XYZ file of N, CA and C in Angstrom:
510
model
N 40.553 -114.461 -101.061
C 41.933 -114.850 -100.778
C 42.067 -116.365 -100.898
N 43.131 -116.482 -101.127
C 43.122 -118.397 -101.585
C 43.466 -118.988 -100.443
N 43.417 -120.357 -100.158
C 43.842 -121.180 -99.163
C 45.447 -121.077 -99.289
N 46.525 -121.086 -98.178
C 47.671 -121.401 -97.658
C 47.786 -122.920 -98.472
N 48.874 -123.125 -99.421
C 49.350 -124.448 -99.752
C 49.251 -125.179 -98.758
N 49.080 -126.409 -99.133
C 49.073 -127.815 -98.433
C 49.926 -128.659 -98.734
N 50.938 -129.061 -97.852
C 52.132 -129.361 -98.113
C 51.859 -131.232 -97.451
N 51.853 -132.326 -97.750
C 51.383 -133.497 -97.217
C 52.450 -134.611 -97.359
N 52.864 -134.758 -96.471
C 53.951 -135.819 -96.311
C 53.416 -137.436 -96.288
N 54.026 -138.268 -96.751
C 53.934 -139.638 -96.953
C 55.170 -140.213 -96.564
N 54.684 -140.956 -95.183
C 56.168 -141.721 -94.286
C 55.366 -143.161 -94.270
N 56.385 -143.881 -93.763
C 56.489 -145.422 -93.684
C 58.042 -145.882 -94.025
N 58.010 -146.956 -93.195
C 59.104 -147.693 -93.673
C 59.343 -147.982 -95.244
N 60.569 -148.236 -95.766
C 60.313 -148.836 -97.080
C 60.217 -149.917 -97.392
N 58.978 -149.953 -98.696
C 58.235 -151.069 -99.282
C 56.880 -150.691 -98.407
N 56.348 -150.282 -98.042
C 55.405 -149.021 -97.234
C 54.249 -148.368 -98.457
N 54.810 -148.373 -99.480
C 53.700 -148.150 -100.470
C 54.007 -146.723 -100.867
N 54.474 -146.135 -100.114
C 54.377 -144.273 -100.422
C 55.137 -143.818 -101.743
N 55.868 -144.067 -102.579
C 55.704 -143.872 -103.436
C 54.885 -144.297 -104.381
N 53.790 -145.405 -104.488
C 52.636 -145.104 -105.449
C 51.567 -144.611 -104.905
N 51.843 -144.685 -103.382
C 50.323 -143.604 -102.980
C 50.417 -142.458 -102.995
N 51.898 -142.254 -102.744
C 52.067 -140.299 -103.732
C 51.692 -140.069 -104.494
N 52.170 -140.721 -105.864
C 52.055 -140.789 -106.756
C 50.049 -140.301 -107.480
N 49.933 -141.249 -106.836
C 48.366 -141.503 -107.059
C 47.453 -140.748 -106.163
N 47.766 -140.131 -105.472
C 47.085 -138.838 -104.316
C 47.236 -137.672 -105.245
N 48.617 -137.664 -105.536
C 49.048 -135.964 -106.734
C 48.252 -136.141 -107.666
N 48.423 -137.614 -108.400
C 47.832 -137.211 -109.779
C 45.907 -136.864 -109.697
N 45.209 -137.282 -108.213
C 43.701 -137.113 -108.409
C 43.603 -135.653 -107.662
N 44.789 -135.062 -107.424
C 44.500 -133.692 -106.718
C 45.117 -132.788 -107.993
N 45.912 -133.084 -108.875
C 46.467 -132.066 -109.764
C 47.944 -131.582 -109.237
N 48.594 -131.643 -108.222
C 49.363 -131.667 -106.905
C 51.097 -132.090 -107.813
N 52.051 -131.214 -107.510
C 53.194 -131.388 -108.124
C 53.813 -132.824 -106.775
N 53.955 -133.983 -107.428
C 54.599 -134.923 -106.404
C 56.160 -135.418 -106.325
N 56.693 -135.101 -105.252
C 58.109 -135.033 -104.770
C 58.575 -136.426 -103.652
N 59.479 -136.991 -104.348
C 60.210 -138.867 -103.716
C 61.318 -138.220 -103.061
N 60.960 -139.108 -101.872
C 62.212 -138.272 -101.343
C 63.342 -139.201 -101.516
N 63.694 -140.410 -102.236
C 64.594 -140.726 -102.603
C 65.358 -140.170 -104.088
N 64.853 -139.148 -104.641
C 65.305 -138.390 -105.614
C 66.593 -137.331 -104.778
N 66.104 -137.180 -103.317
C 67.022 -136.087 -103.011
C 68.126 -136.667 -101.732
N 68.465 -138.076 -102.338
C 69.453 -139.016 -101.824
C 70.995 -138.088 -102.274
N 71.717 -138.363 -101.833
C 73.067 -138.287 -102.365
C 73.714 -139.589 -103.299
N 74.424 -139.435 -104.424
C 75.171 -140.756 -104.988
C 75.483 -141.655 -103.330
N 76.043 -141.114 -102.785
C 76.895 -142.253 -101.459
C 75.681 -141.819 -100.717
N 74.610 -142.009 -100.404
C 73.544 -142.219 -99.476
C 73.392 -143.211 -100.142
N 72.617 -143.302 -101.327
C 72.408 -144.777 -101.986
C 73.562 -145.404 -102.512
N 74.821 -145.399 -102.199
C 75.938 -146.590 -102.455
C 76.220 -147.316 -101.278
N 75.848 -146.361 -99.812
C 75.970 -147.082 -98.723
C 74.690 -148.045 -98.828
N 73.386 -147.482 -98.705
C 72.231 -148.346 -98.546
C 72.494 -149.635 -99.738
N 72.816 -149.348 -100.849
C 73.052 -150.609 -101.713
C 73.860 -151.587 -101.186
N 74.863 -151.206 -100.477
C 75.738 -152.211 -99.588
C 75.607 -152.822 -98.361
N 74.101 -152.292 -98.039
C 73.307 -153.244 -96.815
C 73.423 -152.399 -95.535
N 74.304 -151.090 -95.775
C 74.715 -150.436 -94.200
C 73.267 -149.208 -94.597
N 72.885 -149.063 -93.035
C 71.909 -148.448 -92.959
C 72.336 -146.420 -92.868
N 71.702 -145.217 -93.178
C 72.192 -144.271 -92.905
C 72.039 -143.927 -91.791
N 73.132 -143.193 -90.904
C 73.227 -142.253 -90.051
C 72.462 -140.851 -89.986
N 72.794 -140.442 -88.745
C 71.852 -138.971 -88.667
C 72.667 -138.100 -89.405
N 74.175 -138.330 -89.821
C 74.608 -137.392 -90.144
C 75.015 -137.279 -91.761
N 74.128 -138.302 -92.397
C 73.896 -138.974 -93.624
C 72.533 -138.367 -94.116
N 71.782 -138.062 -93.108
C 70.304 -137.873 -93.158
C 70.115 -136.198 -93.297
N 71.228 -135.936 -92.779
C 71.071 -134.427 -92.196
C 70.688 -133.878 -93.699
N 71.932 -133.371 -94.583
C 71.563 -132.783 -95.844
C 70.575 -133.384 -96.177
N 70.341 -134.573 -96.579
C 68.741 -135.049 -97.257
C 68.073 -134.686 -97.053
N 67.776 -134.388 -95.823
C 66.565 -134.046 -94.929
C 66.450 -132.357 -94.832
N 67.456 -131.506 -95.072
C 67.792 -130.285 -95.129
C 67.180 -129.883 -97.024
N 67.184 -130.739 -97.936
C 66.971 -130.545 -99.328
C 65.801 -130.615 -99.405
N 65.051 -131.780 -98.999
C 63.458 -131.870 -99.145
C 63.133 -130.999 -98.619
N 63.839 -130.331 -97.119
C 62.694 -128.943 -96.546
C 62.804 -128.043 -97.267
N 64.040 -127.852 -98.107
C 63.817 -126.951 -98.957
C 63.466 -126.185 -99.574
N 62.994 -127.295 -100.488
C 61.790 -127.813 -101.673
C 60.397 -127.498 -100.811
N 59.912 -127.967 -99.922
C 58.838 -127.764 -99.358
C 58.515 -126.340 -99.242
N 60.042 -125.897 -98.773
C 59.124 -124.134 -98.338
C 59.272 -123.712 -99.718
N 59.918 -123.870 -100.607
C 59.888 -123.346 -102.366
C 58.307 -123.640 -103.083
N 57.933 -124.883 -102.494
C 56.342 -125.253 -102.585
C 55.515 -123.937 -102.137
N 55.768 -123.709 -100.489
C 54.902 -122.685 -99.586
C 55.514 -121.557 -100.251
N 56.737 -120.919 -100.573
C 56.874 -119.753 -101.325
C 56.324 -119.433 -102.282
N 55.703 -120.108 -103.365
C 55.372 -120.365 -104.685
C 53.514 -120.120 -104.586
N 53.418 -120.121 -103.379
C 51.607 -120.935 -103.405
C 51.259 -122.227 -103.553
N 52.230 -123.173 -103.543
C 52.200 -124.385 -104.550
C 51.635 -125.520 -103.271
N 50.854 -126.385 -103.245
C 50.783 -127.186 -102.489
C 50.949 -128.369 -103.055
N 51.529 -129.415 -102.546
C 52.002 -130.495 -103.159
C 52.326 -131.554 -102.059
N 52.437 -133.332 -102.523
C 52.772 -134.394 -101.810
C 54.214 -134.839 -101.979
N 54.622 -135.319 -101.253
C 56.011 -135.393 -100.373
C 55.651 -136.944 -100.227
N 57.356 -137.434 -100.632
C 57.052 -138.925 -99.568
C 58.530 -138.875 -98.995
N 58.413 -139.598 -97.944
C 60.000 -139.627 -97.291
C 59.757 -140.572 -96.057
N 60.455 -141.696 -95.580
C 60.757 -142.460 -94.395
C 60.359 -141.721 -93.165
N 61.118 -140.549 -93.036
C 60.209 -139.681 -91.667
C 60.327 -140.903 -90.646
N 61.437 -141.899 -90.269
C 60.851 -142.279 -88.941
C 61.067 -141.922 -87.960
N 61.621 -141.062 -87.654
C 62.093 -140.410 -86.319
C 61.103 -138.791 -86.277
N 60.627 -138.689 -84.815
C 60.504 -137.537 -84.378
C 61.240 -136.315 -84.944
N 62.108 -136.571 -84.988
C 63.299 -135.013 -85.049
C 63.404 -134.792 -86.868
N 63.122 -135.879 -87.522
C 63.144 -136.320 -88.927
C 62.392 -135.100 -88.938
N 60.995 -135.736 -88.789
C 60.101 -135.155 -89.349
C 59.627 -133.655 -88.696
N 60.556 -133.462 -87.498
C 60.183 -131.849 -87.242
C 60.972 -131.071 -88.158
N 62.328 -131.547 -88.806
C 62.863 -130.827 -89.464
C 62.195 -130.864 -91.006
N 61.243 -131.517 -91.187
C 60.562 -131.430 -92.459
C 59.121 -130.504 -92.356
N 58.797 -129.892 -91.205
C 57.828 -128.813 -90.718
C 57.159 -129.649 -89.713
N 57.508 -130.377 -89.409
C 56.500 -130.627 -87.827
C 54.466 -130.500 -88.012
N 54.635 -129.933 -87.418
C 52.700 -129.671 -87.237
C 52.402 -128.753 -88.562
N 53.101 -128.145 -89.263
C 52.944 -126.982 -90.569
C 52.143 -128.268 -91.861
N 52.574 -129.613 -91.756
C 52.482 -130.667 -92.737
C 51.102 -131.478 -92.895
N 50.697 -131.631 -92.822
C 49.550 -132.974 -93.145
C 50.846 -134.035 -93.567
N 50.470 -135.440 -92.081
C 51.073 -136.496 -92.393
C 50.422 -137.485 -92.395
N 50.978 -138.333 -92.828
C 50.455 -139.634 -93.298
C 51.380 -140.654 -92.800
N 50.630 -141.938 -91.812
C 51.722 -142.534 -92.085
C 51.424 -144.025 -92.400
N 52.026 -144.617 -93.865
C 51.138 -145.811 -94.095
C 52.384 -146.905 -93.227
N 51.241 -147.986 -92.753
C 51.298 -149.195 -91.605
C 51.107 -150.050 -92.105
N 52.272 -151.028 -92.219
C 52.292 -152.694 -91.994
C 52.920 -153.310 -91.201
N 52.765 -154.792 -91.282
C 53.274 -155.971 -90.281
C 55.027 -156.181 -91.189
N 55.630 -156.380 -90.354
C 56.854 -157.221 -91.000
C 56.991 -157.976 -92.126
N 56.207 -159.015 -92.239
C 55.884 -159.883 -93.446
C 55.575 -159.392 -94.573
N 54.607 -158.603 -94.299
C 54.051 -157.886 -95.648
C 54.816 -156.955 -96.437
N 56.007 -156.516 -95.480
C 56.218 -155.272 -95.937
C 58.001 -156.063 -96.865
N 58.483 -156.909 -95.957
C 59.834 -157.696 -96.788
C 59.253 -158.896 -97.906
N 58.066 -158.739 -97.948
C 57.727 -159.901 -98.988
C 57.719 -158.843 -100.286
N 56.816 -157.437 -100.004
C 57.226 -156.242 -100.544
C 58.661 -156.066 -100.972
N 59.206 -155.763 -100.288
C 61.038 -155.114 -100.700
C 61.966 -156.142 -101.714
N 61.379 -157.842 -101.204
C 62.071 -158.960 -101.767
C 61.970 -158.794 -102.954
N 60.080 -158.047 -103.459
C 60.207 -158.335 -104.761
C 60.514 -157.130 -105.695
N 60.938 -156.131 -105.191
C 61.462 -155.073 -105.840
C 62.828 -155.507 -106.829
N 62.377 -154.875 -108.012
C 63.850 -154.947 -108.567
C 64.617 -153.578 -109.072
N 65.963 -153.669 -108.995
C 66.803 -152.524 -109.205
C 66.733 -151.335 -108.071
N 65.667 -151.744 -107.217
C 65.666 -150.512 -105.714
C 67.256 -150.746 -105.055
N 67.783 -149.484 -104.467
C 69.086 -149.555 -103.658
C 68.675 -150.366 -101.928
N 67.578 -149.963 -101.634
C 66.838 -150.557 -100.190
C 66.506 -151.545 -100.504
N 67.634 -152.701 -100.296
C 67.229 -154.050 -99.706
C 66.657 -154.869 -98.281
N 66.423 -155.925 -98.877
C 65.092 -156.181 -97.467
C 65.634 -156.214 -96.396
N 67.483 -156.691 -95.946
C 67.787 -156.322 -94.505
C 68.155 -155.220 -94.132
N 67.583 -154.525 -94.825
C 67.886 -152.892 -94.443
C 66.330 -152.862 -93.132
N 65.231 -153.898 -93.891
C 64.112 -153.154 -93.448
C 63.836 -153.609 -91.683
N 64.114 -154.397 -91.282
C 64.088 -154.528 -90.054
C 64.604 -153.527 -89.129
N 65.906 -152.713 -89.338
C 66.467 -151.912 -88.992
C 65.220 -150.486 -89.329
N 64.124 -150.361 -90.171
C 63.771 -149.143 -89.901
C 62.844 -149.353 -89.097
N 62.456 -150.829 -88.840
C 61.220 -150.616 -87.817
C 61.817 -150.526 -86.069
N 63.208 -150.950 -86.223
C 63.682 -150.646 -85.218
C 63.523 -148.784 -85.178
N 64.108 -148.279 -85.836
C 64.109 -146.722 -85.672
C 62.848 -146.437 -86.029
N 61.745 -146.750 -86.314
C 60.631 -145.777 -86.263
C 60.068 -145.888 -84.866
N 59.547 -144.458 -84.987
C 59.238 -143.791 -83.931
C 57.523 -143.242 -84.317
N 56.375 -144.211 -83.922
C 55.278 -143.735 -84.410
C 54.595 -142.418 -84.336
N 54.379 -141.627 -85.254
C 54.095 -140.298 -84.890
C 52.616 -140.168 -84.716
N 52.196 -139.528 -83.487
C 51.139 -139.099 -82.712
C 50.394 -138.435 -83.157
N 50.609 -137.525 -84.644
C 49.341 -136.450 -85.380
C 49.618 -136.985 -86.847
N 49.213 -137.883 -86.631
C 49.069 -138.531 -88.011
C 47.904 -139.248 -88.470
N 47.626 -139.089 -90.027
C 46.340 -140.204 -90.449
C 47.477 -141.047 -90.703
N 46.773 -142.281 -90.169
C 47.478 -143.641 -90.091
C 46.527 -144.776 -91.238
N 47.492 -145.273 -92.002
C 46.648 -146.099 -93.255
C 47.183 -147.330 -93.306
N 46.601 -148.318 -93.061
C 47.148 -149.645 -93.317
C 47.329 -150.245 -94.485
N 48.270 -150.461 -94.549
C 48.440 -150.997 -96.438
C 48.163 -152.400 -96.779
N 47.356 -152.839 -95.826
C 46.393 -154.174 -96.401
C 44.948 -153.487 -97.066
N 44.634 -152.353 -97.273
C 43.953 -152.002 -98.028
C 44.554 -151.573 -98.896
N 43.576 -151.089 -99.979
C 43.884 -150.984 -101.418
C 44.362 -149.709 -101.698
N 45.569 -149.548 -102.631
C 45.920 -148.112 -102.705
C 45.102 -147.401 -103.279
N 44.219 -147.568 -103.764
C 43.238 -146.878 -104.501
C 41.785 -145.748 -102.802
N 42.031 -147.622 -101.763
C 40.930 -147.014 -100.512
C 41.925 -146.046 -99.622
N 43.513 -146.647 -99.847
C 44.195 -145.409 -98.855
C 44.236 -144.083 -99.483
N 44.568 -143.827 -100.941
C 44.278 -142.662 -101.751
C 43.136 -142.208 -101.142
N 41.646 -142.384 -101.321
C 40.528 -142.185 -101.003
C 40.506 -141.756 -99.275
N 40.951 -141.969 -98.210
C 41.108 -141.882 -97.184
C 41.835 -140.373 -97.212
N 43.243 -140.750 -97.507
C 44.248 -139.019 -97.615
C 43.225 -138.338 -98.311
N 43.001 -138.069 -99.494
C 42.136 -137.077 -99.880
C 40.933 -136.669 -99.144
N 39.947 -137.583 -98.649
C 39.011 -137.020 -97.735
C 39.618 -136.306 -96.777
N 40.530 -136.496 -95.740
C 41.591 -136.102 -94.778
C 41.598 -134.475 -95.418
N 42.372 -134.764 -96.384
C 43.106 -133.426 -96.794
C 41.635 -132.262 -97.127
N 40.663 -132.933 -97.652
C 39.820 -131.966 -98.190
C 38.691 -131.226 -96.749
N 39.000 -132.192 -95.407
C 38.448 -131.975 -94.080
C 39.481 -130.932 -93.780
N 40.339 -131.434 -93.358
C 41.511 -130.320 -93.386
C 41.585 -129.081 -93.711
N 41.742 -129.103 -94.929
C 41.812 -127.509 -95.313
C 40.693 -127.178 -96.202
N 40.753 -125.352 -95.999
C 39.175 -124.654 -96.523
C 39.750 -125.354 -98.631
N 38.657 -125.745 -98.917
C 38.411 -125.375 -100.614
C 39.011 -124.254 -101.267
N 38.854 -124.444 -102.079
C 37.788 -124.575 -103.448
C 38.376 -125.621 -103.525
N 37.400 -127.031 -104.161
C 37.732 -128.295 -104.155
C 37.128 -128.291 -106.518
């Protein structure tokens, strides 16, 4: 009988790294990888482009689409990486709670708006980002990765994680 999909979420504030450590976790696992800013609304990202931060009730559908997708993952057999902000408790129970392998990559302030400053064409600008460290809410069953290491050693970290985690075939 095969292993139960593995469904692995990637949170952090943004400029947090999680979309290239998605990125780069899927591609050394074979793993279909899902941004959760793909499943924005046009006016989720026209507000954030205009510096106003989203509401819970802005968040709700977003957050209702990615779970979606996730159980279409677990319906399928499919196991796959996820990235999404997740800073709130309630966020991330509505994205499966304890069902997930999470991740949550960690920085200092500095590092992370010297990050966002130099993004170009992103809708999340850098005074957005103070406001998420106000709302994050550190989650308690999480591998925690600091992103002063290398995305290549935090890749290497999640995958060991994930392969402790759940039974093989590797």
């Amino acid at each position: 009988m095969a292993p139960p999909p593995v469904i692995v979420l990637i949170m952090g504030v943004s400029g947090s790294g999680k979309s290239t450590v998605g990125r780069m976790v899927a591609d050394k696992l074979g793993w279909p990888y899902f941004e959760a800013d793909d499943f924005h609304s046009a006016a989720n990202k026209s507000k954030m482009a205009r510096g106003l931060p989203l509401d819970d009730a802005d968040r709700a559908p977003w957050l209702a689409s990615i779970r979606a997708r996730m159980d279409e993952c677990r319906k399928a057999s499919q196991s796959a990486i996820f990235t999404c902000s997740a800073l709130k408790e309630k966020y991330r129970s509505v994205l499966g709670g304890d069902t997930i392998i999470l991740v949550h990559l960690t920085g200092d302030l500095a590092t992370i708006l010297q990050r966002v400053g130099q993004r170009q064409g992103h809708y999340m600008k850098s005074d957005l980002v103070r406001s998420q460290f106000e709302a994050l809410e550190p989650p308690a069953n999480a591998l925690v990765c600091d992103i002063s290491h290398s995305p290549e050693e935090i890749v290497e970290t999640i995958v060991e994680r994930i392969r402790y985690s759940v039974p093989g075939p590797w």
